[in-house]
């Protein structure tokens, strides 16, 4: 077995979870697979760094002293806003030699400043996507996914998305069973797919100011199989349908219909990923009514049918056609 090395770059005001989350995944994968990663941390001079939360990290070595790693991981944190020029210079000269380059959260800013993301499709924390796109126009910034793979470069959204990306890399290196074992040990999802939105439907829409509209939003997320027509929701908010539709869009930034679509799609994806329920049962539970209606919604929003989505993202054994259709 060939031991893979992981080098984590650390610096002052780094986000501690961006460092420790992926490290725990890689360390756990080595333990469970019997083929451990060689995991090292390095700062510019090998000196301790203070994280954004006040935790002090003592790195293993200095960046100029390390050999080229298999996987170079660049975490985020407030220290990426005003990076040390020497760190950018080191990344520019050496990062490209790694077999895989990975960023977590705002670590993408460091890779961008070093010129490593030009012409690539990437993501970062939702709050930084506009800044990244404006500052580096040669980069294709996608604000929606929790992580993006483009060639040998992988970028992830905020904080815990680094764990999702690390699990995907472990699955690539050691197989699905090892990744599943690590995820269960850490009590996290095995694999939120990379194209999973950074926001849930509830968070993607603004929270309405008025309590009746907030209650309607909550009702929708808890009852996706209910009658969620504008007329029914307006009655629940004690408003006329016309007044309700106008007020809902004004206060949430989206129409009632689009909000309902996102809630139902999100719930259906979750059930396909996490349960063994058949497509027919899921389509009814999520308010689609029929498998065909659910299939059309999936193809429109995700470009794939529910059966293919489950095949790619369900962590358990395959279903028989009869079980799947129930």
XYZ file of C-alpha atoms in Angstrom:
326
model
C 0.000 0.000 0.000
C 1.228 3.481 -0.866
C 0.966 5.918 2.008
C -0.659 9.171 1.019
C 0.534 12.355 2.675
C -1.690 15.247 3.691
C -0.144 18.623 4.445
C -2.336 21.195 6.190
C -1.158 24.797 5.931
C -1.764 26.813 9.110
C -1.423 30.531 9.786
C -2.537 33.090 12.342
C -6.324 33.547 12.525
C -6.983 30.269 10.767
C -10.408 28.695 11.424
C -9.683 25.811 13.793
C -12.507 23.572 12.530
C -11.260 23.971 8.950
C -8.044 22.361 10.184
C -9.274 19.751 12.641
C -12.423 18.616 10.805
C -10.668 17.245 7.692
C -7.763 15.992 9.819
C -10.136 13.893 11.921
C -11.620 12.426 8.745
C -8.238 11.507 7.267
C -6.958 10.161 10.591
C -10.091 8.063 11.072
C -9.839 6.703 7.536
C -6.275 5.585 8.172
C -7.286 3.868 11.377
C -10.217 1.998 9.855
C -8.554 1.095 6.544
C -5.201 0.037 7.953
C -3.565 2.316 5.380
C -2.921 5.550 7.310
C -2.369 8.954 5.821
C 0.796 10.782 6.797
C -0.799 13.959 8.172
C 1.339 16.999 8.949
C 0.680 20.650 9.707
C 3.068 23.417 8.718
C 3.310 27.172 9.215
C 5.649 29.500 7.368
C 8.396 29.359 9.996
C 7.242 26.343 11.958
C 6.108 28.652 14.781
C 2.813 28.169 16.686
C -0.221 29.964 15.281
C -3.271 31.323 17.051
C -6.619 30.429 15.514
C -9.520 32.839 15.104
C -11.157 31.297 18.195
C -8.040 31.782 20.336
C -6.785 28.191 20.198
C -3.021 27.835 19.736
C -1.830 25.239 17.229
C 1.731 23.949 17.244
C 2.626 22.825 13.697
C 4.846 19.880 12.908
C 7.245 21.792 10.710
C 7.969 24.851 8.563
C 6.626 25.070 5.034
C 10.069 25.526 3.399
C 11.169 22.216 4.949
C 8.339 19.968 3.726
C 8.401 17.585 0.799
C 5.692 17.785 -1.833
C 2.542 16.175 -0.357
C -0.011 14.045 -2.098
C -2.806 16.320 -0.795
C -2.261 19.958 0.118
C -5.070 21.372 2.256
C -5.486 25.123 2.711
C -8.030 26.046 5.415
C -9.883 29.325 5.781
C -10.404 31.855 8.521
C -10.078 35.592 9.009
C -6.341 35.266 8.372
C -7.090 34.795 4.672
C -8.302 38.399 4.363
C -4.812 39.885 4.771
C -2.479 37.008 3.944
C 1.249 37.189 4.478
C 2.899 37.738 1.066
C 5.405 34.996 1.858
C 2.563 32.499 2.248
C 1.119 33.447 -1.141
C 4.568 33.166 -2.676
C 5.048 29.692 -1.193
C 1.675 28.546 -2.522
C 2.413 29.982 -5.962
C 5.756 28.180 -6.182
C 4.968 24.860 -4.502
C 1.235 24.092 -4.307
C 0.976 23.124 -7.962
C 3.337 20.189 -7.371
C 0.825 18.424 -5.100
C -1.332 15.709 -6.623
C -4.440 17.227 -5.013
C -5.035 20.783 -3.878
C -7.902 21.327 -1.445
C -9.311 24.471 0.136
C -11.838 24.810 2.916
C -14.052 27.889 3.182
C -12.087 31.112 2.582
C -8.916 29.144 1.918
C -9.980 29.574 -1.714
C -8.943 33.234 -1.418
C -5.341 32.171 -0.803
C -5.348 29.798 -3.766
C -6.906 32.515 -5.939
C -4.318 35.095 -4.924
C -1.588 32.584 -5.795
C -3.081 32.198 -9.290
C -3.986 28.544 -8.796
C -7.709 28.860 -9.533
C -7.631 30.720 -12.863
C -9.958 29.054 -15.348
C -11.351 26.743 -12.664
C -14.866 26.247 -11.344
C -14.755 26.737 -7.578
C -16.831 27.553 -4.534
C -16.265 29.075 -1.118
C -18.348 30.293 1.817
C -21.549 31.877 0.528
C -20.678 35.257 2.057
C -17.436 35.445 0.040
C -18.576 34.221 -3.361
C -19.344 37.677 -4.772
C -16.024 39.028 -3.482
C -14.107 36.115 -4.983
C -15.832 36.528 -8.361
C -15.274 40.295 -8.485
C -11.656 40.189 -7.343
C -10.623 37.300 -9.570
C -12.685 37.499 -12.783
C -10.806 34.589 -14.398
C -12.349 32.205 -11.860
C -15.762 30.580 -12.350
C -17.353 30.929 -8.907
C -20.387 28.758 -8.163
C -22.065 29.965 -4.949
C -24.458 27.033 -4.515
C -22.619 23.711 -3.953
C -20.999 22.678 -0.692
C -17.932 21.539 -2.622
C -16.655 21.518 -6.195
C -14.088 19.287 -7.893
C -12.331 20.669 -10.977
C -9.424 18.522 -12.058
C -6.994 18.095 -9.179
C -8.374 21.115 -7.312
C -11.237 20.786 -4.837
C -12.814 23.743 -3.052
C -15.480 23.679 -0.363
C -17.966 26.003 1.269
C -17.985 27.085 4.890
C -16.469 25.152 7.774
C -18.301 21.805 8.032
C -18.340 21.443 4.241
C -14.634 20.676 4.611
C -15.657 17.469 6.401
C -17.976 16.556 3.519
C -15.176 17.122 1.023
C -12.675 15.147 3.110
C -15.131 12.225 3.241
C -15.477 12.352 -0.550
C -11.672 12.223 -0.887
C -11.476 9.310 1.549
C -14.109 7.472 -0.485
C -11.995 8.086 -3.577
C -8.863 6.773 -1.841
C -10.200 3.908 0.271
C -13.701 3.127 -0.926
C -17.227 3.753 0.240
C -17.183 1.423 3.225
C -14.249 3.205 4.870
C -15.866 6.599 4.290
C -19.138 5.303 5.741
C -17.351 3.923 8.811
C -15.611 7.253 9.443
C -18.839 9.206 8.954
C -20.681 6.995 11.416
C -17.871 7.333 13.944
C -17.976 11.132 13.642
C -21.815 11.083 13.615
C -22.071 13.009 10.354
C -23.701 12.279 6.997
C -21.617 9.958 4.878
C -21.867 12.055 1.825
C -23.798 15.187 1.309
C -23.403 15.366 -2.466
C -21.206 18.156 -3.749
C -24.137 19.771 -5.499
C -26.110 19.950 -2.256
C -27.022 23.597 -1.719
C -25.122 25.528 0.942
C -28.508 26.642 2.296
C -31.534 24.615 3.215
C -34.736 25.852 1.639
C -35.635 27.556 4.923
C -32.312 29.399 5.067
C -32.146 30.176 1.358
C -35.230 32.334 1.690
C -35.250 35.294 4.009
C -37.245 34.848 7.176
C -40.422 36.874 6.950
C -40.788 39.805 9.352
C -44.442 39.213 10.184
C -45.258 36.305 12.459
C -48.133 34.890 10.345
C -45.802 34.590 7.342
C -43.032 33.058 9.457
C -45.532 30.508 10.741
C -46.526 29.690 7.165
C -42.868 29.150 6.230
C -42.467 26.761 9.141
C -45.727 24.980 8.272
C -44.521 24.385 4.715
C -41.248 22.793 5.863
C -43.088 20.539 8.329
C -45.939 19.530 5.981
C -44.597 19.212 2.412
C -47.369 16.707 1.627
C -50.167 19.120 2.544
C -52.205 21.367 0.272
C -49.661 24.162 -0.254
C -51.542 26.183 -2.824
C -51.470 29.955 -2.469
C -55.156 29.899 -1.512
C -54.584 27.386 1.283
C -51.479 29.148 2.617
C -53.178 32.544 2.448
C -56.049 31.195 4.534
C -53.561 29.959 7.127
C -52.020 33.459 7.277
C -55.488 35.089 7.425
C -54.772 37.077 4.271
C -56.318 37.227 0.829
C -54.417 35.130 -1.750
C -53.306 38.231 -3.640
C -52.131 40.042 -0.511
C -50.422 36.893 0.788
C -48.488 36.213 -2.432
C -47.301 39.825 -2.637
C -46.316 40.003 1.043
C -44.576 36.614 0.995
C -42.357 37.552 -1.941
C -41.633 40.992 -0.505
C -40.531 39.609 2.860
C -38.800 36.376 1.813
C -37.331 37.268 -1.565
C -39.089 34.384 -3.334
C -42.595 33.412 -4.369
C -44.656 30.928 -2.335
C -44.545 28.490 -5.240
C -40.754 28.531 -5.528
C -40.373 28.161 -1.775
C -42.670 25.126 -1.803
C -40.706 23.630 -4.726
C -37.419 23.952 -2.840
C -38.837 22.494 0.358
C -40.310 19.484 -1.439
C -37.151 18.865 -3.447
C -34.959 19.152 -0.362
C -37.145 16.707 1.570
C -37.239 14.234 -1.319
C -33.451 14.343 -1.674
C -33.044 13.708 2.037
C -35.376 10.711 1.971
C -33.657 9.248 -1.091
C -30.276 9.597 0.606
C -31.174 8.494 4.119
C -34.025 5.974 3.866
C -34.973 2.826 1.971
C -38.478 4.120 1.173
C -39.596 3.550 -2.387
C -39.969 6.409 -4.864
C -43.753 6.111 -4.806
C -43.892 6.529 -1.040
C -41.409 9.410 -1.115
C -43.305 11.204 -3.871
C -46.470 11.093 -1.764
C -44.684 12.109 1.456
C -43.160 15.138 -0.237
C -46.329 16.359 -1.891
C -45.551 15.351 -5.483
C -48.395 12.857 -5.576
C -46.904 10.583 -8.236
C -43.404 9.303 -9.068
C -43.667 10.908 -12.498
C -44.306 14.359 -11.021
C -41.327 13.890 -8.714
C -39.170 12.720 -11.625
C -40.013 15.852 -13.621
C -39.118 18.060 -10.640
C -35.757 16.304 -10.208
C -34.853 16.494 -13.888
C -35.758 20.181 -14.003
C -33.816 21.142 -10.860
C -30.937 18.643 -10.791
C -30.687 17.258 -14.293
C -31.124 13.695 -13.053
C -33.984 11.336 -12.208
C -34.683 10.185 -8.619
C -33.481 6.644 -9.344
C -30.109 7.878 -10.580
C -29.857 10.331 -7.710
C -30.386 7.532 -5.190
C -27.893 5.267 -6.968
C -25.219 7.929 -6.651
C -25.881 9.167 -3.136
C -27.541 6.441 -1.076
C -24.957 4.884 1.278
C -26.627 1.505 1.584
C -26.982 -1.556 -0.593
C -28.836 -1.440 -3.938
C -32.575 -1.976 -4.030
C -34.483 -4.492 -6.045
C -36.682 -2.873 -8.713
C -39.837 -4.047 -6.903
C -38.731 -2.566 -3.546
C -37.612 0.649 -5.194
C -40.964 1.232 -6.863
C -43.109 0.809 -3.756
